[in-house]
mmCIF file of C-alpha atoms in Angstrom:
data_model
loop_
_atom_site.group_PDB
_atom_site.id
_atom_site.type_symbol
_atom_site.label_atom_id
_atom_site.label_comp_id
_atom_site.label_asym_id
_atom_site.label_seq_id
_atom_site.Cartn_x
_atom_site.Cartn_y
_atom_site.Cartn_z
ATOM 1 C CA MET Q 1 17.747 -66.727 -15.702
ATOM 2 C CA GLU Q 2 16.124 -64.264 -12.992
ATOM 3 C CA ASP Q 3 13.471 -61.917 -14.019
ATOM 4 C CA CYS Q 4 14.134 -58.931 -11.847
ATOM 5 C CA SER Q 5 10.682 -57.102 -12.585
ATOM 6 C CA LEU Q 6 9.345 -60.386 -10.108
ATOM 7 C CA ARG Q 7 11.433 -59.256 -7.125
ATOM 8 C CA ALA Q 8 9.790 -58.161 -4.052
ATOM 9 C CA GLU Q 9 10.674 -54.997 -2.610
ATOM 10 C CA ILE Q 10 9.096 -52.184 -0.485
ATOM 11 C CA GLN Q 11 9.912 -48.657 0.069
ATOM 12 C CA LEU Q 12 9.890 -46.170 3.025
ATOM 13 C CA THR Q 13 9.919 -42.592 2.538
ATOM 14 C CA ILE Q 14 9.164 -39.772 5.306
ATOM 15 C CA THR Q 15 8.533 -36.376 5.223
ATOM 16 C CA ALA Q 16 7.560 -33.124 7.561
ATOM 17 C CA ASP Q 17 5.982 -30.039 7.517
ATOM 18 C CA ALA Q 18 8.728 -28.240 9.249
ATOM 19 C CA GLU Q 19 12.386 -27.637 8.312
ATOM 20 C CA SER Q 20 13.079 -26.566 12.033
ATOM 21 C CA PHE Q 21 11.261 -25.667 15.271
ATOM 22 C CA THR Q 22 11.979 -22.552 18.004
ATOM 23 C CA GLU Q 23 10.125 -23.879 21.250
ATOM 24 C CA GLU Q 24 8.847 -25.830 23.085
ATOM 25 C CA GLY Q 25 5.112 -26.931 22.336
ATOM 26 C CA GLU Q 26 5.406 -26.494 18.283
ATOM 27 C CA LEU Q 27 3.352 -28.916 16.275
ATOM 28 C CA ILE Q 28 5.210 -30.729 13.760
ATOM 29 C CA THR Q 29 3.920 -33.088 11.144
ATOM 30 C CA PHE Q 30 5.523 -36.293 9.853
ATOM 31 C CA THR Q 31 3.947 -37.853 7.088
ATOM 32 C CA PHE Q 32 5.297 -41.359 5.797
ATOM 33 C CA VAL Q 33 4.818 -43.508 2.508
ATOM 34 C CA VAL Q 34 4.731 -47.310 2.648
ATOM 35 C CA LYS Q 35 5.096 -48.418 -1.104
ATOM 36 C CA ASN Q 36 5.305 -51.670 -2.956
ATOM 37 C CA SER Q 37 8.008 -50.854 -5.079
ATOM 38 C CA GLY Q 38 8.515 -54.423 -6.702
ATOM 39 C CA GLY Q 39 6.449 -56.679 -9.205
ATOM 40 C CA VAL Q 40 5.216 -59.245 -6.634
ATOM 41 C CA LYS Q 41 2.636 -58.519 -4.323
ATOM 42 C CA LEU Q 42 3.404 -57.826 -0.739
ATOM 43 C CA GLU Q 43 1.617 -59.466 2.707
ATOM 44 C CA GLY Q 44 1.604 -59.237 6.510
ATOM 45 C CA ILE Q 45 3.637 -55.896 6.562
ATOM 46 C CA LEU Q 46 4.505 -54.308 9.409
ATOM 47 C CA VAL Q 47 5.316 -50.429 9.982
ATOM 48 C CA SER Q 48 7.088 -48.927 12.827
ATOM 49 C CA GLU Q 49 8.067 -45.513 14.323
ATOM 50 C CA TYR Q 50 10.239 -44.462 16.988
ATOM 51 C CA LEU Q 51 9.336 -41.130 18.300
ATOM 52 C CA SER Q 52 6.186 -41.863 19.591
ATOM 53 C CA TYR Q 53 6.346 -45.765 19.261
ATOM 54 C CA ASN Q 54 3.577 -46.302 16.691
ATOM 55 C CA ASN Q 55 3.344 -49.427 14.812
ATOM 56 C CA TRP Q 56 0.596 -50.473 12.079
ATOM 57 C CA ASN Q 57 -0.469 -53.279 9.832
ATOM 58 C CA ILE Q 58 -0.649 -53.369 6.387
ATOM 59 C CA PRO Q 59 -2.278 -57.120 5.350
ATOM 60 C CA ALA Q 60 -1.133 -56.610 1.525
ATOM 61 C CA LEU Q 61 -0.054 -54.089 -0.857
ATOM 62 C CA GLU Q 62 -0.169 -54.963 -4.441
ATOM 63 C CA PRO Q 63 2.963 -53.962 -6.968
ATOM 64 C CA SER Q 64 2.966 -50.266 -7.119
ATOM 65 C CA GLU Q 65 0.094 -49.702 -3.915
ATOM 66 C CA GLU Q 66 0.968 -47.713 -1.256
ATOM 67 C CA LYS Q 67 -0.282 -46.638 2.107
ATOM 68 C CA THR Q 68 -0.196 -42.820 4.123
ATOM 69 C CA PHE Q 69 0.192 -42.528 7.630
ATOM 70 C CA THR Q 70 0.585 -39.258 9.505
ATOM 71 C CA ILE Q 71 1.534 -38.301 13.219
ATOM 72 C CA SER Q 72 1.645 -35.527 14.847
ATOM 73 C CA TYR Q 73 4.358 -34.297 17.452
ATOM 74 C CA SER Q 74 4.520 -31.697 19.913
ATOM 75 C CA VAL Q 75 8.167 -30.347 20.682
ATOM 76 C CA GLY Q 76 9.164 -31.429 24.037
ATOM 77 C CA PHE Q 77 11.826 -29.946 26.591
ATOM 78 C CA SER Q 78 14.182 -32.846 25.890
ATOM 79 C CA ASP Q 79 14.096 -32.082 22.295
ATOM 80 C CA VAL Q 80 15.238 -28.345 23.066
ATOM 81 C CA GLN Q 81 17.973 -29.319 25.480
ATOM 82 C CA ASN Q 82 19.273 -31.694 22.344
ATOM 83 C CA GLY Q 83 18.400 -29.341 19.658
ATOM 84 C CA TYR Q 84 17.218 -31.773 17.204
ATOM 85 C CA ILE Q 85 14.219 -34.219 16.275
ATOM 86 C CA SER Q 86 14.917 -37.483 14.784
ATOM 87 C CA PHE Q 87 12.310 -39.177 13.223
ATOM 88 C CA THR Q 88 12.646 -42.844 12.343
ATOM 89 C CA ALA Q 89 10.546 -45.356 10.840
ATOM 90 C CA ASP Q 90 10.968 -48.596 8.858
ATOM 91 C CA ALA Q 91 8.446 -51.191 7.148
ATOM 92 C CA SER Q 92 9.044 -54.957 6.639
ATOM 93 C CA GLY Q 93 6.586 -57.468 4.685
ATOM 94 C CA ILE Q 94 7.104 -60.626 2.858
ATOM 95 C CA ASP Q 95 6.149 -62.233 -0.445
ATOM 96 C CA ARG Q 96 4.563 -65.410 -1.299
ATOM 97 C CA ASN Q 97 7.795 -67.348 -1.471
ATOM 98 C CA GLY Q 98 8.205 -66.105 2.162
ATOM 99 C CA VAL Q 99 11.025 -64.141 1.074
ATOM 100 C CA SER Q 100 11.390 -61.103 3.643
ATOM 101 C CA VAL Q 101 11.794 -57.274 2.325
ATOM 102 C CA TYR Q 102 12.574 -53.943 4.488
ATOM 103 C CA SER Q 103 13.217 -50.823 4.156
ATOM 104 C CA THR Q 104 14.106 -47.856 6.610
ATOM 105 C CA ASP Q 105 13.813 -43.704 6.656
ATOM 106 C CA GLN Q 106 15.186 -40.977 8.557
ATOM 107 C CA ASN Q 107 13.999 -37.259 9.047
ATOM 108 C CA GLU Q 108 16.240 -34.884 11.263
ATOM 109 C CA ILE Q 109 14.662 -31.727 12.327
ATOM 110 C CA LEU Q 110 16.890 -29.130 13.627
ATOM 111 C CA GLY Q 111 16.172 -26.427 16.455
ATOM 112 C CA ILE Q 112 16.862 -23.088 16.301
ATOM 113 C CA PHE Q 113 17.051 -20.840 19.018
ATOM 114 C CA PHE Q 114 16.781 -16.933 18.951
ATOM 115 C CA PRO Q 115 18.119 -14.793 21.721
ATOM 116 C CA PRO Q 116 15.403 -14.345 25.026
ATOM 117 C CA GLY Q 117 12.559 -12.698 23.857
ATOM 118 C CA PHE Q 118 13.309 -12.227 20.056
ATOM 119 C CA LEU Q 119 10.001 -14.139 19.098
ATOM 120 C CA ASP Q 120 7.952 -12.086 21.595
ATOM 121 C CA TYR Q 121 7.144 -9.702 19.041
ATOM 122 C CA GLU Q 122 4.186 -8.025 17.983
ATOM 123 C CA ILE Q 123 3.570 -6.775 14.480
ATOM 124 C CA THR Q 124 1.402 -4.140 13.181
ATOM 125 C CA SER Q 125 0.634 -2.265 9.700
ATOM 126 C CA SER Q 126 -0.450 1.353 8.685
ATOM 127 C CA HIS Q 127 -1.761 3.305 5.726
ATOM 128 C CA THR Q 128 0.556 5.134 3.734
ATOM 129 C CA ILE Q 129 1.889 8.905 5.116
ATOM 130 C CA CYS Q 130 0.516 11.515 2.507
ATOM 131 C CA GLN Q 131 3.499 13.197 1.036
ATOM 132 C CA PRO Q 132 3.324 16.314 -1.819
ATOM 133 C CA GLU Q 133 5.748 14.341 -4.342
ATOM 134 C CA GLY Q 134 7.483 10.519 -4.733
ATOM 135 C CA THR Q 135 5.851 7.291 -3.814
ATOM 136 C CA ALA Q 136 3.619 7.256 -0.493
ATOM 137 C CA LEU Q 137 5.030 5.108 1.866
ATOM 138 C CA GLY Q 138 3.255 2.924 4.881
ATOM 139 C CA LEU Q 139 4.758 1.500 7.737
ATOM 140 C CA ILE Q 140 5.310 -2.448 9.123
ATOM 141 C CA ASN Q 141 6.116 -1.754 12.502
ATOM 142 C CA ILE Q 142 7.784 -4.807 14.728
ATOM 143 C CA ASP Q 143 7.865 -4.097 18.407
ATOM 144 C CA PHE Q 144 9.522 -6.132 20.789
ATOM 145 C CA GLY Q 145 8.288 -4.460 23.959
ATOM 146 C CA LYS Q 146 10.753 -3.559 26.361
ATOM 147 C CA GLN Q 147 13.685 -5.907 25.582
ATOM 148 C CA LYS Q 148 16.052 -4.478 22.728
ATOM 149 C CA GLN Q 149 16.810 -6.771 19.822
ATOM 150 C CA SER Q 150 19.075 -7.183 16.573
ATOM 151 C CA GLY Q 151 18.748 -8.531 13.339
ATOM 152 C CA ILE Q 152 17.787 -8.608 9.631
ATOM 153 C CA TYR Q 153 14.347 -8.597 8.187
ATOM 154 C CA THR Q 154 13.224 -9.083 5.035
ATOM 155 C CA ALA Q 155 9.523 -7.687 3.787
ATOM 156 C CA GLN Q 156 8.327 -9.245 0.263
ATOM 157 C CA SER Q 157 5.897 -8.031 -2.053
ATOM 158 C CA VAL Q 158 3.198 -10.606 -2.688
ATOM 159 C CA GLU Q 159 2.399 -8.571 -5.955
ATOM 160 C CA ASP Q 160 5.644 -8.303 -7.504
ATOM 161 C CA GLY Q 161 7.824 -10.633 -5.576
ATOM 162 C CA LYS Q 162 10.034 -7.701 -4.478
ATOM 163 C CA LYS Q 163 12.300 -7.955 -1.490
ATOM 164 C CA HIS Q 164 12.630 -4.983 0.899
ATOM 165 C CA ALA Q 165 15.591 -5.867 3.106
ATOM 166 C CA GLY Q 166 17.420 -4.400 6.196
ATOM 167 C CA ASP Q 167 18.858 -4.514 9.447
ATOM 168 C CA PHE Q 168 18.268 -3.584 13.527
ATOM 169 C CA ASP Q 169 20.469 -2.805 16.307
ATOM 170 C CA ASN Q 170 19.968 -2.582 19.664
ATOM 171 C CA LYS Q 171 16.177 -1.822 18.847
ATOM 172 C CA SER Q 172 12.633 -2.286 20.791
ATOM 173 C CA ASN Q 173 10.844 -0.892 17.880
ATOM 174 C CA VAL Q 174 11.419 -1.421 14.055
ATOM 175 C CA GLN Q 175 10.010 0.451 11.515
ATOM 176 C CA ILE Q 176 9.681 -0.597 8.168
ATOM 177 C CA LYS Q 177 8.424 2.060 5.143
ATOM 178 C CA LEU Q 178 7.066 0.656 2.298
ATOM 179 C CA PRO Q 179 5.083 1.574 -0.537
ATOM 180 C CA ALA Q 180 1.007 0.247 -0.392
ATOM 181 C CA GLY Q 181 0.660 -3.606 -0.724
ATOM 182 C CA ASP Q 182 0.579 -6.855 0.501
ATOM 183 C CA TYR Q 183 3.720 -8.313 1.888
ATOM 184 C CA THR Q 184 5.141 -11.296 4.036
ATOM 185 C CA LEU Q 185 7.780 -10.779 6.590
ATOM 186 C CA GLU Q 186 10.813 -12.856 7.754
ATOM 187 C CA ILE Q 187 13.078 -11.685 10.491
ATOM 188 C CA GLY Q 188 16.399 -13.052 11.641
ATOM 189 C CA ASP Q 189 18.897 -12.407 14.748
ATOM 190 C CA THR Q 190 22.299 -11.828 14.250
ATOM 191 C CA LEU Q 191 23.475 -15.407 13.699
ATOM 192 C CA GLY Q 192 21.444 -15.833 10.487
ATOM 193 C CA GLN Q 193 18.762 -17.745 12.093
ATOM 194 C CA LEU Q 194 15.750 -17.038 10.545
ATOM 195 C CA ARG Q 195 11.868 -16.728 11.125
ATOM 196 C CA SER Q 196 9.011 -16.689 8.844
ATOM 197 C CA VAL Q 197 6.538 -14.202 10.320
ATOM 198 C CA PRO Q 198 2.572 -16.093 9.562
ATOM 199 C CA GLY Q 199 0.369 -13.982 7.627
ATOM 200 C CA ILE Q 200 -0.236 -11.592 5.376
ATOM 201 C CA PHE Q 201 0.916 -7.702 6.018
ATOM 202 C CA THR Q 202 -1.228 -4.656 4.545
ATOM 203 C CA ILE Q 203 -0.237 -1.223 4.081
ATOM 204 C CA VAL Q 204 -3.557 0.203 2.691
ATOM 205 C CA LYS Q 205 -2.900 3.697 0.702
ATOM 206 C CA THR Q 206 -4.604 6.389 1.941
ATOM 207 C CA ALA Q 207 -7.337 8.435 -0.408
ATOM 208 C CA ASP Q 208 -6.732 11.914 -2.492
ATOM 209 C CA ILE Q 209 -9.336 14.057 -1.653
ATOM 210 C CA ILE Q 210 -11.474 15.141 -4.855
ATOM 211 C CA PHE Q 211 -11.879 18.079 -6.118
ATOM 212 C CA ASP Q 212 -12.655 20.348 -9.565
ATOM 213 C CA ILE Q 213 -11.593 23.535 -10.656
ATOM 214 C CA PRO Q 214 -11.352 25.435 -14.052
ATOM 215 C CA THR Q 215 -8.197 25.032 -15.754
ATOM 216 C CA GLN Q 216 -8.568 28.501 -16.818
ATOM 217 C CA VAL Q 217 -10.666 31.665 -16.093
ATOM 218 C CA LYS Q 218 -11.010 34.827 -18.048
ATOM 219 C CA ALA Q 219 -13.163 37.925 -16.634
ATOM 220 C CA CYS Q 220 -13.612 41.161 -17.288
ATOM 221 C CA GLY Q 221 -13.564 42.180 -13.407
ATOM 222 C CA GLU Q 222 -13.343 40.380 -10.534
ATOM 223 C CA TYR Q 223 -14.145 36.635 -11.092
ATOM 224 C CA LEU Q 224 -15.573 34.451 -7.714
ATOM 225 C CA LEU Q 225 -14.086 31.035 -7.912
ATOM 226 C CA ALA Q 226 -16.051 27.981 -6.428
ATOM 227 C CA SER Q 227 -14.564 24.701 -6.332
ATOM 228 C CA VAL Q 228 -16.826 21.440 -6.912
ATOM 229 C CA ASN Q 229 -16.573 18.720 -4.481
ATOM 230 C CA GLU Q 230 -18.605 16.281 -2.966
ATOM 231 C CA GLN Q 231 -16.629 16.253 0.655
ATOM 232 C CA ASP Q 232 -16.469 18.779 3.665
ATOM 233 C CA LEU Q 233 -12.822 20.199 2.766
ATOM 234 C CA VAL Q 234 -10.584 23.494 3.157
ATOM 235 C CA PHE Q 235 -8.747 25.403 0.654
ATOM 236 C CA LYS Q 236 -5.696 27.669 0.580
ATOM 237 C CA LEU Q 237 -5.401 29.886 -2.681
ATOM 238 C CA ILE Q 238 -1.994 31.596 -3.689
ATOM 239 C CA ALA Q 239 -2.460 34.108 -6.189
ATOM 240 C CA PRO Q 240 0.271 35.201 -8.717
ATOM 241 C CA ASP Q 241 1.954 37.372 -6.646
ATOM 242 C CA TRP Q 242 2.424 34.597 -3.579
ATOM 243 C CA SER Q 243 -0.293 36.087 -1.528
ATOM 244 C CA GLU Q 244 -2.890 34.176 0.208
ATOM 245 C CA VAL Q 245 -6.726 34.838 -1.050
ATOM 246 C CA TYR Q 246 -9.012 34.403 1.558
ATOM 247 C CA PRO Q 247 -12.950 33.463 1.141
ATOM 248 C CA ASN Q 248 -15.707 36.286 1.377
ATOM 249 C CA PRO Q 249 -18.659 34.945 3.577
ATOM 250 C CA ASP Q 250 -19.984 32.839 0.875
ATOM 251 C CA PHE Q 251 -17.045 31.065 0.409
ATOM 252 C CA LEU Q 252 -15.965 32.057 -2.573
ATOM 253 C CA TYR Q 253 -12.451 33.077 -3.552
ATOM 254 C CA PRO Q 254 -12.003 36.476 -5.364
ATOM 255 C CA VAL Q 255 -9.592 35.919 -8.349
ATOM 256 C CA ILE Q 256 -8.712 39.417 -9.324
ATOM 257 C CA GLN Q 257 -4.822 38.961 -10.584
ATOM 258 C CA SER Q 258 -3.907 37.437 -14.118
ATOM 259 C CA GLY Q 259 -1.393 34.791 -14.352
ATOM 260 C CA THR Q 260 -0.971 31.107 -12.501
ATOM 261 C CA TYR Q 261 -3.272 30.554 -9.231
ATOM 262 C CA GLN Q 262 -2.467 27.636 -6.706
ATOM 263 C CA ILE Q 263 -5.009 25.910 -4.854
ATOM 264 C CA THR Q 264 -4.459 23.116 -2.109
ATOM 265 C CA GLY Q 265 -7.762 21.019 -1.218
ATOM 266 C CA MET Q 266 -7.016 19.791 2.516
ATOM 267 C CA ASP Q 267 -9.160 17.229 4.490
ATOM 268 C CA PRO Q 268 -9.839 18.842 8.071
ATOM 269 C CA ASN Q 269 -9.910 15.360 9.486
ATOM 270 C CA LYS Q 270 -6.651 14.204 8.399
ATOM 271 C CA GLU Q 271 -7.878 11.033 6.592
ATOM 272 C CA MET Q 272 -7.081 12.031 3.321
ATOM 273 C CA CYS Q 273 -4.243 13.234 1.284
ATOM 274 C CA ALA Q 274 -4.118 16.672 0.427
ATOM 275 C CA VAL Q 275 -3.967 17.567 -3.328
ATOM 276 C CA GLN Q 276 -2.503 20.588 -5.100
ATOM 277 C CA LYS Q 277 -4.060 22.184 -8.479
ATOM 278 C CA THR Q 278 -3.127 25.306 -10.665
ATOM 279 C CA PHE Q 279 -5.171 27.453 -13.193
ATOM 280 C CA GLU Q 280 -4.766 30.406 -15.119
ATOM 281 C CA ALA Q 281 -6.377 33.376 -14.598
ATOM 282 C CA GLU Q 282 -6.548 36.092 -17.372
ATOM 283 C CA ILE Q 283 -8.407 39.324 -15.426
ATOM 284 C CA THR Q 284 -9.036 42.667 -17.292
ATOM 285 C CA LEU Q 285 -10.138 45.132 -14.724
ATOM 286 C CA PRO Q 286 -11.708 48.320 -15.294
ATOM 287 C CA ALA Q 287 -9.759 51.825 -15.637
ATOM 288 C CA ILE Q 288 -9.351 54.632 -13.622
ATOM 289 C CA LEU Q 289 -10.850 57.496 -16.021
ATOM 290 C CA GLU Q 290 -10.707 61.164 -15.499
ATOM 291 C CA LEU Q 291 -13.603 62.599 -17.534
ATOM 292 C CA GLU Q 292 -14.283 66.701 -17.709
ATOM 293 C CA VAL Q 293 -18.005 67.928 -17.925
ATOM 294 C CA LEU Q 294 -17.937 71.439 -19.515
ATOM 295 C CA PRO Q 295 -19.949 74.043 -17.811
ATOM 296 C CA TYR Q 296 -23.840 73.628 -18.421
ATOM 297 C CA CYS Q 297 -25.933 76.761 -18.790
ATOM 298 C CA SER Q 298 -29.738 76.813 -18.589
ATOM 299 C CA GLU Q 299 -30.142 77.923 -22.296
ATOM 300 C CA ASP Q 300 -27.958 74.901 -23.236
ATOM 301 C CA THR Q 301 -29.324 72.526 -25.327
ATOM 302 C CA PHE Q 302 -26.695 70.350 -24.837
ATOM 303 C CA ALA Q 303 -23.786 69.022 -22.409
ATOM 304 C CA THR Q 304 -20.120 68.210 -23.555
ATOM 305 C CA ILE Q 305 -18.150 65.520 -21.582
ATOM 306 C CA SER Q 306 -14.487 65.237 -22.641
ATOM 307 C CA LEU Q 307 -12.337 61.873 -21.444
ATOM 308 C CA LEU Q 308 -9.016 63.316 -20.000
ATOM 309 C CA SER Q 309 -7.082 59.955 -19.851
ATOM 310 C CA ASP Q 310 -4.502 58.546 -22.446
ATOM 311 C CA ILE Q 311 -6.575 55.845 -24.365
ATOM 312 C CA LYS Q 312 -3.930 55.246 -27.002
ATOM 313 C CA GLY Q 313 -4.334 51.674 -28.178
ATOM 314 C CA GLN Q 314 -8.100 51.512 -26.583
ATOM 315 C CA LYS Q 315 -11.207 51.155 -27.194
ATOM 316 C CA VAL Q 316 -13.830 53.648 -26.331
ATOM 317 C CA SER Q 317 -17.938 53.057 -25.793
ATOM 318 C CA TRP Q 318 -20.418 55.311 -24.223
ATOM 319 C CA TYR Q 319 -23.476 54.312 -22.492
ATOM 320 C CA ASN Q 320 -26.688 55.753 -21.156
ATOM 321 C CA VAL Q 321 -27.595 53.633 -18.135
ATOM 322 C CA GLY Q 322 -30.955 54.032 -17.148
ATOM 323 C CA SER Q 323 -33.011 52.691 -14.444
ATOM 324 C CA ASP Q 324 -34.227 49.786 -16.830
ATOM 325 C CA GLU Q 325 -31.932 49.063 -19.356
ATOM 326 C CA VAL Q 326 -28.049 50.310 -20.610
ATOM 327 C CA THR Q 327 -27.858 51.375 -24.027
ATOM 328 C CA GLN Q 328 -24.462 52.317 -25.992
ATOM 329 C CA ILE Q 329 -24.243 55.317 -27.963
ATOM 330 C CA ASP Q 330 -22.961 54.204 -30.917
ATOM 331 C CA ALA Q 331 -22.416 57.616 -32.451
ATOM 332 C CA PHE Q 332 -19.463 58.008 -29.858
ATOM 333 C CA ASP Q 333 -17.511 54.776 -29.981
ATOM 334 C CA ASN Q 334 -13.745 55.391 -29.870
ATOM 335 C CA SER Q 335 -14.208 59.367 -29.630
ATOM 336 C CA THR Q 336 -13.009 61.161 -26.189
ATOM 337 C CA MET Q 337 -15.849 63.275 -26.515
ATOM 338 C CA LEU Q 338 -19.470 62.829 -25.856
ATOM 339 C CA ILE Q 339 -22.249 65.367 -26.720
ATOM 340 C CA VAL Q 340 -25.788 64.967 -25.045
#
């Protein structure tokens, strides 16, 4: 009875760092591993590859021991003409009893050839474009120069893996609108031949401007609004009646209407996005009153002033305004007549 675990065996496997090539001069790295897959020691091992015709000698390999070899191959003109690269290698050796073992493997790399100029592109990305509503979008721009191309594209988010796919027909410039984030990009021709574009493409979110305003304003008379911000901004204030409110010489905005005001802060350099806010105003303005002063003669010891305006439902207060102070005349509160 034979002990199969003591048989001599050798195994050769080949891998490559590319599944395809597209043009002359590309570098492809082939890696091949020689392993003693049997149960006895192997000696005098010869490894040969038949693309660049290299040979290696391995004095011995113990059971389960392996050796790794790599070669870098530059795609040649004949490879482009043939449309493929065939990499073949073999390994042989003997055990202590002179039994020979042999293994071979092959790896074929196919050529993918795009239309003329399809790979002569320049890719750039932009910041997001400001917009008042919805998700702000930026651009990944594919520029084929003066030559128009047709094909497909897929931009995939590095963060969540979401894919944004589309096509283009007879265009020299392709713009892909995307939210802010990092993306990988793959393009393909009309035959479905795909090309992964090296690198990560980043769309940066354009910053919003920052300013603070009160959420509610209450005032008896005109209120002067000043925005709190550390940036050089331009503001546009719209009153409740939809008229525009302009600032005074001190850059303060007069608020004299009750209702909802709408203020928009803008970056004069257009490097940041505008922001719109609202606030409620409750403004009480002094009423125009009609007064009558009764005739005052030299022998009179007092004067009478009458309020002729309709004050139904209103509170009436009289004040004595001096050069240094204002004193309320409490005795005549809510009276339409003042005697002084």
